[in-house]
mmCIF file of C-alpha atoms in Angstrom:
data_model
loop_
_atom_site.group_PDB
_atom_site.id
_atom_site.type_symbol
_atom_site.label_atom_id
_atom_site.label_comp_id
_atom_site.label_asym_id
_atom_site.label_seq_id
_atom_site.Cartn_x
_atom_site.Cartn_y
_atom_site.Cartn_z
ATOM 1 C CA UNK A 1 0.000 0.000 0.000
ATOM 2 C CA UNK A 2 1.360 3.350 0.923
ATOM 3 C CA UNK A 3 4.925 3.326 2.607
ATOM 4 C CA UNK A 4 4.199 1.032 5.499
ATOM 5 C CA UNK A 5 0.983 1.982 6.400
ATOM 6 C CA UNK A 6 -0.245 -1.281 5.551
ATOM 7 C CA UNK A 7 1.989 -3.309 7.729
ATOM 8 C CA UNK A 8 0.795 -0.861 10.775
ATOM 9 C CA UNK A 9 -2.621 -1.264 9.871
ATOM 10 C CA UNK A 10 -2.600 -5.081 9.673
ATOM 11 C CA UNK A 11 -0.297 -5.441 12.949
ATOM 12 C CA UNK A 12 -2.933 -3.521 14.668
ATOM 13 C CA UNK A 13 -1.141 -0.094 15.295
ATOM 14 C CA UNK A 14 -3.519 2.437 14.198
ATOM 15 C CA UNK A 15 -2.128 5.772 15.501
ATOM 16 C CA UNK A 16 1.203 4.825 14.180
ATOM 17 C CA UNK A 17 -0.573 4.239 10.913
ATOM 18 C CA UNK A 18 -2.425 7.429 10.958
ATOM 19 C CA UNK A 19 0.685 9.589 11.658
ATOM 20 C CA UNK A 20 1.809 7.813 8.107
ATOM 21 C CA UNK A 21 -1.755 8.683 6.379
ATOM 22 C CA UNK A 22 -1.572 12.758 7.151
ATOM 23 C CA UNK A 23 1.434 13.325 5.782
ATOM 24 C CA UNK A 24 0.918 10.760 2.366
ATOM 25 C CA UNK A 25 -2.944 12.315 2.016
ATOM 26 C CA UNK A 26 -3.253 15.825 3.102
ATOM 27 C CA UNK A 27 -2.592 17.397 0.506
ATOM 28 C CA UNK A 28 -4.513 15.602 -1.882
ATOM 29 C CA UNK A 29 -7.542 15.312 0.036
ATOM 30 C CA UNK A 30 -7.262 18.938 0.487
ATOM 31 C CA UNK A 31 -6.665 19.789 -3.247
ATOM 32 C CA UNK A 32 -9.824 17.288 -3.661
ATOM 33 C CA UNK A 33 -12.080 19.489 -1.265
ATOM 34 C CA UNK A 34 -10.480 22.374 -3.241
ATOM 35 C CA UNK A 35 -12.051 21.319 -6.639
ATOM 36 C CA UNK A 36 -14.934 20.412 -4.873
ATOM 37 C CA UNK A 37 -15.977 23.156 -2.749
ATOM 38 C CA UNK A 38 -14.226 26.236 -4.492
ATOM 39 C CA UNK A 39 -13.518 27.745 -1.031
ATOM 40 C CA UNK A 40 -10.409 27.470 0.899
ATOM 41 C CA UNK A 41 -11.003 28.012 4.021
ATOM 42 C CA UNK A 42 -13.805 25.182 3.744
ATOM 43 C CA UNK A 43 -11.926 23.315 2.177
ATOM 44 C CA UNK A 44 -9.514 22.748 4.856
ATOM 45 C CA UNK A 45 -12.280 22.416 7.091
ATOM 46 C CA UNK A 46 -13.644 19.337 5.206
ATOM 47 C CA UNK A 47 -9.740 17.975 5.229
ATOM 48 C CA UNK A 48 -9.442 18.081 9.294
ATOM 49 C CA UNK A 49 -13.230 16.712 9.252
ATOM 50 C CA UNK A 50 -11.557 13.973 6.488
ATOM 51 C CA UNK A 51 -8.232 13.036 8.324
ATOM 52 C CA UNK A 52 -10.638 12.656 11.809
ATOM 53 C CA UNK A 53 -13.248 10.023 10.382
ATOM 54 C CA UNK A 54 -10.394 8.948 8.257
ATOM 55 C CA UNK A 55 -8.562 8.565 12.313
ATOM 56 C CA UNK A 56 -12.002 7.110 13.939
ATOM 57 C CA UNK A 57 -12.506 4.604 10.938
ATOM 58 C CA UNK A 58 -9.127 3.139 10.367
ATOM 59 C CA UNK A 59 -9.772 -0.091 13.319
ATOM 60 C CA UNK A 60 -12.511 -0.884 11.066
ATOM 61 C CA UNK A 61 -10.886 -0.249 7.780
ATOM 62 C CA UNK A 62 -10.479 -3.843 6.010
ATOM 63 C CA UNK A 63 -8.437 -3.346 2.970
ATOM 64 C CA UNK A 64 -10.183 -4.101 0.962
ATOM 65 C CA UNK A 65 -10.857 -0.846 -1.041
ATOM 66 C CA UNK A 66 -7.365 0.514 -1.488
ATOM 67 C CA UNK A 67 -6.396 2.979 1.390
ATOM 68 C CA UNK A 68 -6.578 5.978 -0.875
ATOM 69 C CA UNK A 69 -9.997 5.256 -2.573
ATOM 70 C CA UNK A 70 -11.487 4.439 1.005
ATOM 71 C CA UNK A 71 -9.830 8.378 1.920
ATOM 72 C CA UNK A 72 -10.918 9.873 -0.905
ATOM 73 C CA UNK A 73 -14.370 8.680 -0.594
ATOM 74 C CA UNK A 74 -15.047 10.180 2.722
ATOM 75 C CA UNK A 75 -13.269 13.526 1.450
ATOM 76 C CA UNK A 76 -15.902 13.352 -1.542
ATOM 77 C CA UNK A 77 -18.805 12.757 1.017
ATOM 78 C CA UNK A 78 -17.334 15.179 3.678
ATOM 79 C CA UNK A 79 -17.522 17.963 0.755
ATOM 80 C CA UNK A 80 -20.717 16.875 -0.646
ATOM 81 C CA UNK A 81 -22.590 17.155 3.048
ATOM 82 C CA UNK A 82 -20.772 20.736 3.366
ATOM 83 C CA UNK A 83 -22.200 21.724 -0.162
ATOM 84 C CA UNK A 84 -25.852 20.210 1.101
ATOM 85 C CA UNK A 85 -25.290 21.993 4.272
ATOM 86 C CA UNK A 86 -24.713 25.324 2.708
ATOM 87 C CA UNK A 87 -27.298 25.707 0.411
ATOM 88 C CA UNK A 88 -29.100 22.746 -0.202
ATOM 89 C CA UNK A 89 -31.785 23.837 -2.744
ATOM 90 C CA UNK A 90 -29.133 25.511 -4.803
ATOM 91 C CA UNK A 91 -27.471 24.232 -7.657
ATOM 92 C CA UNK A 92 -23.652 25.271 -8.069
ATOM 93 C CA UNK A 93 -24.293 24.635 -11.593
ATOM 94 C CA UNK A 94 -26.603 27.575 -12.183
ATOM 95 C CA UNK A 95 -23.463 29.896 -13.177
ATOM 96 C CA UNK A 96 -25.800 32.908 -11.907
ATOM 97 C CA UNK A 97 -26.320 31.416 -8.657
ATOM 98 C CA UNK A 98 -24.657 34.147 -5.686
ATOM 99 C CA UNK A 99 -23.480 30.523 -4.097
ATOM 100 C CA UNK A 100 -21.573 29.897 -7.927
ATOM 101 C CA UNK A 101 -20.536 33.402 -7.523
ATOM 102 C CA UNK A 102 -19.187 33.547 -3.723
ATOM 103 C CA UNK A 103 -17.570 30.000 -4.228
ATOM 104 C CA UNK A 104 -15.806 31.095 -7.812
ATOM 105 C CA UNK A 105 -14.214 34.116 -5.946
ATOM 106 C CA UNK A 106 -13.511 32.688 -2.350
ATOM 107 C CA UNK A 107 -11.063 30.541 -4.059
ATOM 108 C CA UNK A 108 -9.091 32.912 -6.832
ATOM 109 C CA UNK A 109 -6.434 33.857 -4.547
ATOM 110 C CA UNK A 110 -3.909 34.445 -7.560
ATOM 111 C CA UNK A 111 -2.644 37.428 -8.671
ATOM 112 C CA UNK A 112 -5.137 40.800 -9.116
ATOM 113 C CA UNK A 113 -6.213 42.232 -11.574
ATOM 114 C CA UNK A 114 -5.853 40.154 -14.689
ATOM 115 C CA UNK A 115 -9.009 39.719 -16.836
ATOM 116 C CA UNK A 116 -7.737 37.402 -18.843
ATOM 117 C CA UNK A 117 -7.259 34.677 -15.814
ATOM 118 C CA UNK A 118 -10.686 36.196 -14.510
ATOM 119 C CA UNK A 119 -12.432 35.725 -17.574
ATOM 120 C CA UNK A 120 -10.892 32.008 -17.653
ATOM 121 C CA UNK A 121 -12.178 31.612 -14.270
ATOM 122 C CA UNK A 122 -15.444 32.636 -14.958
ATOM 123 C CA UNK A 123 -15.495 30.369 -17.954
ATOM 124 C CA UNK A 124 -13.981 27.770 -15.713
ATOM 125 C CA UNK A 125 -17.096 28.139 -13.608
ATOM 126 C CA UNK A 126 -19.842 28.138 -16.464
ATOM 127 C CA UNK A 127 -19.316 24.474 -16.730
ATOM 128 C CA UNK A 128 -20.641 21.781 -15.281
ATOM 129 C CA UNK A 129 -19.718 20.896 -11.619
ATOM 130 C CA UNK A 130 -17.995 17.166 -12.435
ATOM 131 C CA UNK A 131 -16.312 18.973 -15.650
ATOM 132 C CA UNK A 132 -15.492 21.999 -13.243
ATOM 133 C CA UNK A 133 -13.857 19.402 -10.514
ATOM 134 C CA UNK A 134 -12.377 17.278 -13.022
ATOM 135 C CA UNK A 135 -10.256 20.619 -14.901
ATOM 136 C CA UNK A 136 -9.258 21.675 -11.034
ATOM 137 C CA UNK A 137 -8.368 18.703 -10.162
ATOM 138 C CA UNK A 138 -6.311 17.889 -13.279
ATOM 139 C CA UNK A 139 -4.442 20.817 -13.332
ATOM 140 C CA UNK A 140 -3.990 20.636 -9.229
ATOM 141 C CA UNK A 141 -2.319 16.983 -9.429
ATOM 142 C CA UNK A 142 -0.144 18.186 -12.032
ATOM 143 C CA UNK A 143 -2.140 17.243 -15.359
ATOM 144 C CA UNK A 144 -2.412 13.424 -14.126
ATOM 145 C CA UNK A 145 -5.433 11.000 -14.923
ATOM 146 C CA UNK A 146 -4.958 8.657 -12.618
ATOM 147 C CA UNK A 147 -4.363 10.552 -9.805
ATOM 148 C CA UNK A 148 -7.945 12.774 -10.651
ATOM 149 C CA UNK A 149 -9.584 9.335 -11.367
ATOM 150 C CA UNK A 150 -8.548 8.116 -7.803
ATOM 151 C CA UNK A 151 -9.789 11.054 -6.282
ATOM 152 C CA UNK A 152 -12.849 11.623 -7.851
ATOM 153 C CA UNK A 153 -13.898 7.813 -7.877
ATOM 154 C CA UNK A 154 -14.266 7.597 -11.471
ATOM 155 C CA UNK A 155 -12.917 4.997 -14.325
ATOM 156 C CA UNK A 156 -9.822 6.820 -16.378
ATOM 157 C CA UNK A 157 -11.979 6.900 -19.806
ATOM 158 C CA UNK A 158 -14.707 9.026 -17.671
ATOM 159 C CA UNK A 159 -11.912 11.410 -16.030
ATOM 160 C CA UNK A 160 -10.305 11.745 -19.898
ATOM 161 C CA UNK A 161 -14.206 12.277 -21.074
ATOM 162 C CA UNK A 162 -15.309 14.940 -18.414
ATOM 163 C CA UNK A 163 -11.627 16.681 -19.270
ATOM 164 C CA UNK A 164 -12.005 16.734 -23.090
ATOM 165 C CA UNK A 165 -15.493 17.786 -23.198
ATOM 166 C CA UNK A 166 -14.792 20.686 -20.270
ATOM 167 C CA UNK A 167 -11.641 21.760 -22.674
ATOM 168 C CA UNK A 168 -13.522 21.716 -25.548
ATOM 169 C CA UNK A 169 -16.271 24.066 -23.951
ATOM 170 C CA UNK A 170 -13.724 26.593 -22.700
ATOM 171 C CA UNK A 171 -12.193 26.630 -26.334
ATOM 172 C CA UNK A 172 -15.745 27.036 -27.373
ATOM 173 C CA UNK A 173 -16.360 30.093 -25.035
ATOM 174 C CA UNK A 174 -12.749 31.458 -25.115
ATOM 175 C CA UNK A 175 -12.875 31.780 -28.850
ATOM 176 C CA UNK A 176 -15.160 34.851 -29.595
ATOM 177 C CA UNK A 177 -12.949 36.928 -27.582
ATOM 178 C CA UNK A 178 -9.804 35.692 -29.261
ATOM 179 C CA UNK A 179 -11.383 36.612 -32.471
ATOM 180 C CA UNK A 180 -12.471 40.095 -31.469
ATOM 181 C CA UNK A 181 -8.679 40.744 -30.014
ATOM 182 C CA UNK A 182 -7.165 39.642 -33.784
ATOM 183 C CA UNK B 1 -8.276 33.189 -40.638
ATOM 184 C CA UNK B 2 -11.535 32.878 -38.662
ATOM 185 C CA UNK B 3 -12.945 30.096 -40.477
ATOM 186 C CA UNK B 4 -9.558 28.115 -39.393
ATOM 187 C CA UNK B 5 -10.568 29.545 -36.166
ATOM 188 C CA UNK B 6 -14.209 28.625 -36.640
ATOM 189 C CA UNK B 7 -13.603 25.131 -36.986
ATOM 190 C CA UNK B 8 -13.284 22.056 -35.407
ATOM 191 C CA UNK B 9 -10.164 19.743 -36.050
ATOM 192 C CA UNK B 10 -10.493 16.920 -38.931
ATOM 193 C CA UNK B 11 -12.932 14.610 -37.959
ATOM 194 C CA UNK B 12 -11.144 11.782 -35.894
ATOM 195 C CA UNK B 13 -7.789 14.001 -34.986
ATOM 196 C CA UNK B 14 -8.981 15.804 -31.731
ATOM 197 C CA UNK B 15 -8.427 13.354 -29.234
ATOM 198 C CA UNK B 16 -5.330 12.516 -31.088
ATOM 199 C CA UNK B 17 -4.112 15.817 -31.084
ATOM 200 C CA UNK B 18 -4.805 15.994 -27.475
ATOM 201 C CA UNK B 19 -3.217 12.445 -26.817
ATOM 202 C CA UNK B 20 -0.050 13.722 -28.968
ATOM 203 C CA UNK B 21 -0.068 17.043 -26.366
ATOM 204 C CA UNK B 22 -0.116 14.622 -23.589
ATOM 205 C CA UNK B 23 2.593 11.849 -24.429
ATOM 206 C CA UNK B 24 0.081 9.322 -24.414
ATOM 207 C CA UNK B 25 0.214 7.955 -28.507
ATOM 208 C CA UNK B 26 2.222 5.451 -29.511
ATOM 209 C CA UNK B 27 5.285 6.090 -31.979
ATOM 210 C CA UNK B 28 3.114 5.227 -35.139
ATOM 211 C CA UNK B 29 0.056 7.696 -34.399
ATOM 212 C CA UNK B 30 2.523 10.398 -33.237
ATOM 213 C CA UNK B 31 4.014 10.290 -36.981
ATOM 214 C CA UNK B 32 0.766 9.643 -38.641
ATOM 215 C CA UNK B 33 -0.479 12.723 -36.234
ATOM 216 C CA UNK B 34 1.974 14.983 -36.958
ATOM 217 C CA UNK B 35 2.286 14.227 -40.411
ATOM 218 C CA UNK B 36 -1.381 15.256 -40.684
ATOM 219 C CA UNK B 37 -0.810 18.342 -38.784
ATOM 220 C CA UNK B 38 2.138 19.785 -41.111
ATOM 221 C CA UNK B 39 -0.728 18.920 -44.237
ATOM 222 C CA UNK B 40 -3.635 20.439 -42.193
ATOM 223 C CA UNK B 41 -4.400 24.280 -41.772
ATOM 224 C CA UNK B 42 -7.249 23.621 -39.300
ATOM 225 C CA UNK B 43 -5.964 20.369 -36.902
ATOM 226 C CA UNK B 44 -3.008 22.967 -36.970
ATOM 227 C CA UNK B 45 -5.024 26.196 -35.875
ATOM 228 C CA UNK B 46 -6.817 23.511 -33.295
ATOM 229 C CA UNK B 47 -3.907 22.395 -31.858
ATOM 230 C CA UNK B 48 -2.427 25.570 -30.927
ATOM 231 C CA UNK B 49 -5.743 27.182 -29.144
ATOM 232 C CA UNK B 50 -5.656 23.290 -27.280
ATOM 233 C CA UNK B 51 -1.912 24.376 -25.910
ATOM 234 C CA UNK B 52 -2.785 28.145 -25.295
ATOM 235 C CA UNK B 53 -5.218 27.090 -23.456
ATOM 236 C CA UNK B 54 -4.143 23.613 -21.103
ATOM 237 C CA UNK B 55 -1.127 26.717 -20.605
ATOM 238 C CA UNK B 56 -3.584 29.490 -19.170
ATOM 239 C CA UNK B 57 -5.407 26.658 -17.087
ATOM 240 C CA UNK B 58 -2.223 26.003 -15.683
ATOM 241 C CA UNK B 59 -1.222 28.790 -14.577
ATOM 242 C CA UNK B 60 -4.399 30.781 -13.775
ATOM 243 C CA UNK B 61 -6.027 27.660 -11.727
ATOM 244 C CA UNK B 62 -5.574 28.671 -7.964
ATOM 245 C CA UNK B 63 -2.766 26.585 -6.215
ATOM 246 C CA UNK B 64 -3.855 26.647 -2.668
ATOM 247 C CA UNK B 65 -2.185 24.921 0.525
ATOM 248 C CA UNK B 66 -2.701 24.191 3.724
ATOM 249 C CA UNK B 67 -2.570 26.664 6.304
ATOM 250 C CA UNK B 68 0.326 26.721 8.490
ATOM 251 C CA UNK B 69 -2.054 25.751 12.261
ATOM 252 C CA UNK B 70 -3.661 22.325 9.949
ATOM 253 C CA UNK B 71 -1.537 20.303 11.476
ATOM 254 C CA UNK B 72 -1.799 21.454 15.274
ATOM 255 C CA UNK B 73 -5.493 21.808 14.465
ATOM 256 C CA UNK B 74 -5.667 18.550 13.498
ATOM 257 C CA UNK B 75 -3.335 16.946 16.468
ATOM 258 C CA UNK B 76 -5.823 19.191 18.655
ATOM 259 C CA UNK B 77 -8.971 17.335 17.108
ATOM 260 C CA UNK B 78 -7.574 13.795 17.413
ATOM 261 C CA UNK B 79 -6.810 14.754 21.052
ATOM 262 C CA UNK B 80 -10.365 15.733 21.796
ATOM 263 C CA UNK B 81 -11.611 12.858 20.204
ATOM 264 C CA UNK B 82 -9.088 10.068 21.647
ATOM 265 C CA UNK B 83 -10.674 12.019 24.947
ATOM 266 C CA UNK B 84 -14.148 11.751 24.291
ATOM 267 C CA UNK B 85 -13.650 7.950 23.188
ATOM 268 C CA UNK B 86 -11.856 7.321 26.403
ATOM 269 C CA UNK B 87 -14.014 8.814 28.297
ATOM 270 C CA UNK B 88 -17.187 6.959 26.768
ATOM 271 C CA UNK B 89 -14.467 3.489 27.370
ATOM 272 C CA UNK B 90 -14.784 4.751 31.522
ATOM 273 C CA UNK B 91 -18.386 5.131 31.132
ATOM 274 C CA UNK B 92 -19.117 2.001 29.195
ATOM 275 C CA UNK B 93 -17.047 0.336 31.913
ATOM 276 C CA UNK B 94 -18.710 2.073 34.844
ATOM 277 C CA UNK B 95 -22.162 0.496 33.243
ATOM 278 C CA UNK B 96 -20.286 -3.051 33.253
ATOM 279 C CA UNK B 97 -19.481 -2.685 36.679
ATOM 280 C CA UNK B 98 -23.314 -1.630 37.891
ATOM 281 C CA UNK B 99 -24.796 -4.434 35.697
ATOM 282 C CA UNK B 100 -22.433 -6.692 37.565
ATOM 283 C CA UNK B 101 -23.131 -5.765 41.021
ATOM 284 C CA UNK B 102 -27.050 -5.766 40.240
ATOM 285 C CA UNK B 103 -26.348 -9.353 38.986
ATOM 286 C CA UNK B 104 -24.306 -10.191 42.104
ATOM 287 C CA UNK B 105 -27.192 -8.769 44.753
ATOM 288 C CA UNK B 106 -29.890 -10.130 42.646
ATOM 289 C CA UNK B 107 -28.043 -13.375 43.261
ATOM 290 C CA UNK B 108 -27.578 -13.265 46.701
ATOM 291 C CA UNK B 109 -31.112 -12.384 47.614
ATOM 292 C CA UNK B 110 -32.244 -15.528 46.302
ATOM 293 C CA UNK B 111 -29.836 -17.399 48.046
ATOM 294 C CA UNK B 112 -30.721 -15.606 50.764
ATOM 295 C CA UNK B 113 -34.739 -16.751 50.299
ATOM 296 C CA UNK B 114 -33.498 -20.654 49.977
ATOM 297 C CA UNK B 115 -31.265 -20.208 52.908
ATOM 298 C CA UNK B 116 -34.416 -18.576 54.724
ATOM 299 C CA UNK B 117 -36.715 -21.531 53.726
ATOM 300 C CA UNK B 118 -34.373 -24.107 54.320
ATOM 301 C CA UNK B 119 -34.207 -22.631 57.637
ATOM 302 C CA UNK B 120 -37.553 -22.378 57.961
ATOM 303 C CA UNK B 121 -38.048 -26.037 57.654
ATOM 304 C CA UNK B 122 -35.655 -27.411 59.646
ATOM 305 C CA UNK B 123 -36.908 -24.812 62.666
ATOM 306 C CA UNK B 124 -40.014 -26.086 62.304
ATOM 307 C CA UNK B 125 -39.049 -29.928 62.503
ATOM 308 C CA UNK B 126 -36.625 -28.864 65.560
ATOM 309 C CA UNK B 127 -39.305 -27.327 66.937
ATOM 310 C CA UNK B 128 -42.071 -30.045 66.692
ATOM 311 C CA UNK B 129 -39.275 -32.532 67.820
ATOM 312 C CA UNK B 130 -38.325 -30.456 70.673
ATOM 313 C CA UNK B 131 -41.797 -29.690 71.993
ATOM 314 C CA UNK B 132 -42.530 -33.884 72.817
ATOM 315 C CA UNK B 133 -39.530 -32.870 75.372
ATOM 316 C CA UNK B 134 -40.411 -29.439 76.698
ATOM 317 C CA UNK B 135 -44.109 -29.307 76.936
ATOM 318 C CA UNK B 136 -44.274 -33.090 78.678
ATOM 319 C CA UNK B 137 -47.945 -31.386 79.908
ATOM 320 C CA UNK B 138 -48.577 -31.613 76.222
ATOM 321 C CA UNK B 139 -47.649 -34.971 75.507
ATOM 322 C CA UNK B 140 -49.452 -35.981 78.501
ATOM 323 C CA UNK B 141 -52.941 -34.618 76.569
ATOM 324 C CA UNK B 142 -52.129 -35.793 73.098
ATOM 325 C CA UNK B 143 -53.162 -39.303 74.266
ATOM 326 C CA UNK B 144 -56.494 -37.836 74.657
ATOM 327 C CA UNK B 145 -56.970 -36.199 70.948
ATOM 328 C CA UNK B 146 -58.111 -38.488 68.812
ATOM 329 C CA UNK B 147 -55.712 -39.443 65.817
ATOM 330 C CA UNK B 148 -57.097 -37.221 63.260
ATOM 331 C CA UNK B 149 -57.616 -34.214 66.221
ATOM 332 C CA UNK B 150 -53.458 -34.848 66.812
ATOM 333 C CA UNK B 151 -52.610 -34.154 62.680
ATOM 334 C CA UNK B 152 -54.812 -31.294 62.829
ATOM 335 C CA UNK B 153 -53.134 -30.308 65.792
ATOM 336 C CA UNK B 154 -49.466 -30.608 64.865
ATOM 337 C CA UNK B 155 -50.594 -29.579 61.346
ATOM 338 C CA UNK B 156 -51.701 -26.024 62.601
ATOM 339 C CA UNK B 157 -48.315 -25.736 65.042
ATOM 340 C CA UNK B 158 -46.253 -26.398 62.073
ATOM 341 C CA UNK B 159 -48.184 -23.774 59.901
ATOM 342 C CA UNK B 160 -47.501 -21.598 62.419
ATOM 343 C CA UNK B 161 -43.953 -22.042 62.463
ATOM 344 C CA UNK B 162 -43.580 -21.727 59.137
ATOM 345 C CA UNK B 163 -45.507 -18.578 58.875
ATOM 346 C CA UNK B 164 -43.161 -17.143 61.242
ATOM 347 C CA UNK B 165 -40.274 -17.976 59.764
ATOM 348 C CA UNK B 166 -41.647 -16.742 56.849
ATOM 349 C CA UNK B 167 -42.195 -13.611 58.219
ATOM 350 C CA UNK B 168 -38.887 -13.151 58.944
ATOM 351 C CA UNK B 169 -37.254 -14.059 56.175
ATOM 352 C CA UNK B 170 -39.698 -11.342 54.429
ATOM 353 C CA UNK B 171 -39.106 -8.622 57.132
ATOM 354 C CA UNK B 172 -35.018 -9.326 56.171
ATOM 355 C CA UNK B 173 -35.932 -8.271 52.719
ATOM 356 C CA UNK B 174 -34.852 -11.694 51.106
ATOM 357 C CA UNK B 175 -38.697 -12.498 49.699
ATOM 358 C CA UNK B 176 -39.477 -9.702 46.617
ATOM 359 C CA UNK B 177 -43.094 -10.350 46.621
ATOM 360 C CA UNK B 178 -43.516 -10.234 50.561
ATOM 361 C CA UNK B 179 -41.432 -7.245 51.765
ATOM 362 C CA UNK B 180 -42.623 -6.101 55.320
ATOM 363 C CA UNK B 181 -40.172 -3.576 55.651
ATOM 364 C CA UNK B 182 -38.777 -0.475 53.518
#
């Protein structure tokens, strides 16, 4: 499995095999939330509430879902039961949406004042929510399938779908602009 | 110049294009793809708003990481919770140890009630025994009762006895159903 963390966890030493699991998932579990939720500060919320049922549920944990896909599964319902719990009749979807709007901008802590990232943002945000998480998430984990497919619990040709339709769109949307500048 | 923009890549070459961006295509399709490409105005056009693009998602998709308090935050979180699980170990414990002593005087009190009767039984045979010896006035009239008179006789001095005993054994708080005291 992951560095040991196995061993621990089938000789029946769960802290020791937790201090292993923060370090090897953090950050991926918080980039997850990130695509997820759009917000960082709640985001890291829903990683602490993550690594503690990840902490409570590891006795119980059987092996046999790998380690990761067990962690990223409570990360993905951790984030989902934060969305419900925000605004549950709202779809993040609906581009309009002041939820859409707050989460697009909680999260754009880049550098100000360029409208050409904003207006990709904004694009970025006109999609889809599993296109939306899937082009985060790609381009969080360093442009790799596998990693987004893990973390999102989809097959690789449905992460490599979601992706190419999502870039398509943005070329789509991006173009009329381009066209106007030339 | 905007039709080229306008357009779609050759019918078949878009995922290709994107799998020759990627690494992903085998050595044959990467020379059948680029050989296509230096032939084709529009795959051409296609391709290079694909790698503007996957560039500005790059670099204008927000990077964030975890705050530097996560991980006392966190260690503070497990604390509270190995707390609260310890303390609901005492409790569950603590419940053990009533159910057991309940068990324990629930046991004894019937013990107690046999221990009672058996008393009970042999007092009143000692005490039927004993009177032929201590009330010789008695003996002396049982010739006169007739034999069924004498059974009634002895029958209602046992009763007695037994009542008595029985009484006591419920004033001691050993008989549930028959408690005579608080």
């Amino acid at each position: 499995m992951d560095g040991g963390i196995a061993e621990l966890l089938a000789a029946g030493e769960h802290a020791r095999a937790f201090d292993l699991v923060v370090p090897a998932f953090q950050d991926r579990v918080f980039r997850l939330a990130c695509s997820i939720l759009k917000d960082r500060a709640a985001a890291e919320d829903a990683t602490q509430e993550t690594l503690v049922r990840v902490w409570k549920g590891l006795p119980g944990f059987d092996g046999r879902a790998a380690l990761g896909t067990w962690i990223y599964a409570i990360a993905r319902n951790t984030c989902l039961m934060e969305l419900r719990r925000r605004r549950p009749t709202v779809s993040l979807d609906d581009p309009d949406s002041d939820e859409a709007h707050r989460a697009a901008t909680s999260i754009a802590t880049g550098p100000a004042a360029d409208p050409e990232r904003d207006n990709l943002l904004r694009l970025v945000d006109t999609l889809p929510r599993n296109q939306q998480e899937a082009v985060r998430l790609f381009y969080l984990e360093d442009r790799s399938y596998e990693t987004v497919a893990e973390q999102l619990g989809m097959p690789l040709g449905t992460v490599k779908n979601l992706l190419h339709r999502a870039r398509k769109r943005l070329m789509e949307l991006a173009q009329p602009a381009e066209v106007k500048a030339a | 110049m905007n039709d080229i923009n306008d357009a779609g890549p050759c019918a078949g070459y878009e995922h290709l294009i994107v799998e020759l961006q990627e690494g992903t295509l085998g050595a044959e399709d990467v020379r059948a793809v680029r050989s296509h490409l230096s032939l084709c105005p529009r795959c051409r056009a296609w391709q290079s708003r694909f790698i503007a693009l996957d560039a500005q998602l790059a670099e204008a998709l927000p990077r964030p990481a975890l705050s530097q308090e996560f991980a006392a935050t966190l260690r503070l979180r497990i604390a509270a919770e190995t707390r609260r699980s310890s303390q609901g170990d005492l409790r569950t414990a603590a419940d053990d140890e009533y159910r057991r002593m309940v068990a324990g005087l629930r046991q004894g009190s019937q013990r107690n009630a046999f221990l009672g009767a058996v008393a009970a039984v042999i007092g009143t045979a000692c005490a039927l025994v004993a009177l032929r010896f201590i009330l010789p006035e008695a003996s002396a009239l049982l010739p006169s009762l007739s034999g069924q008179e004498r059974e009634v006789a002895f029958g209602l001095l046992g009763a007695s006895v037994a009542l008595a005993a029985l009484a006591w054994s419920g004033a001691r708080g050993v008989l549930p159903a028959v408690r005579l005291s608080p």
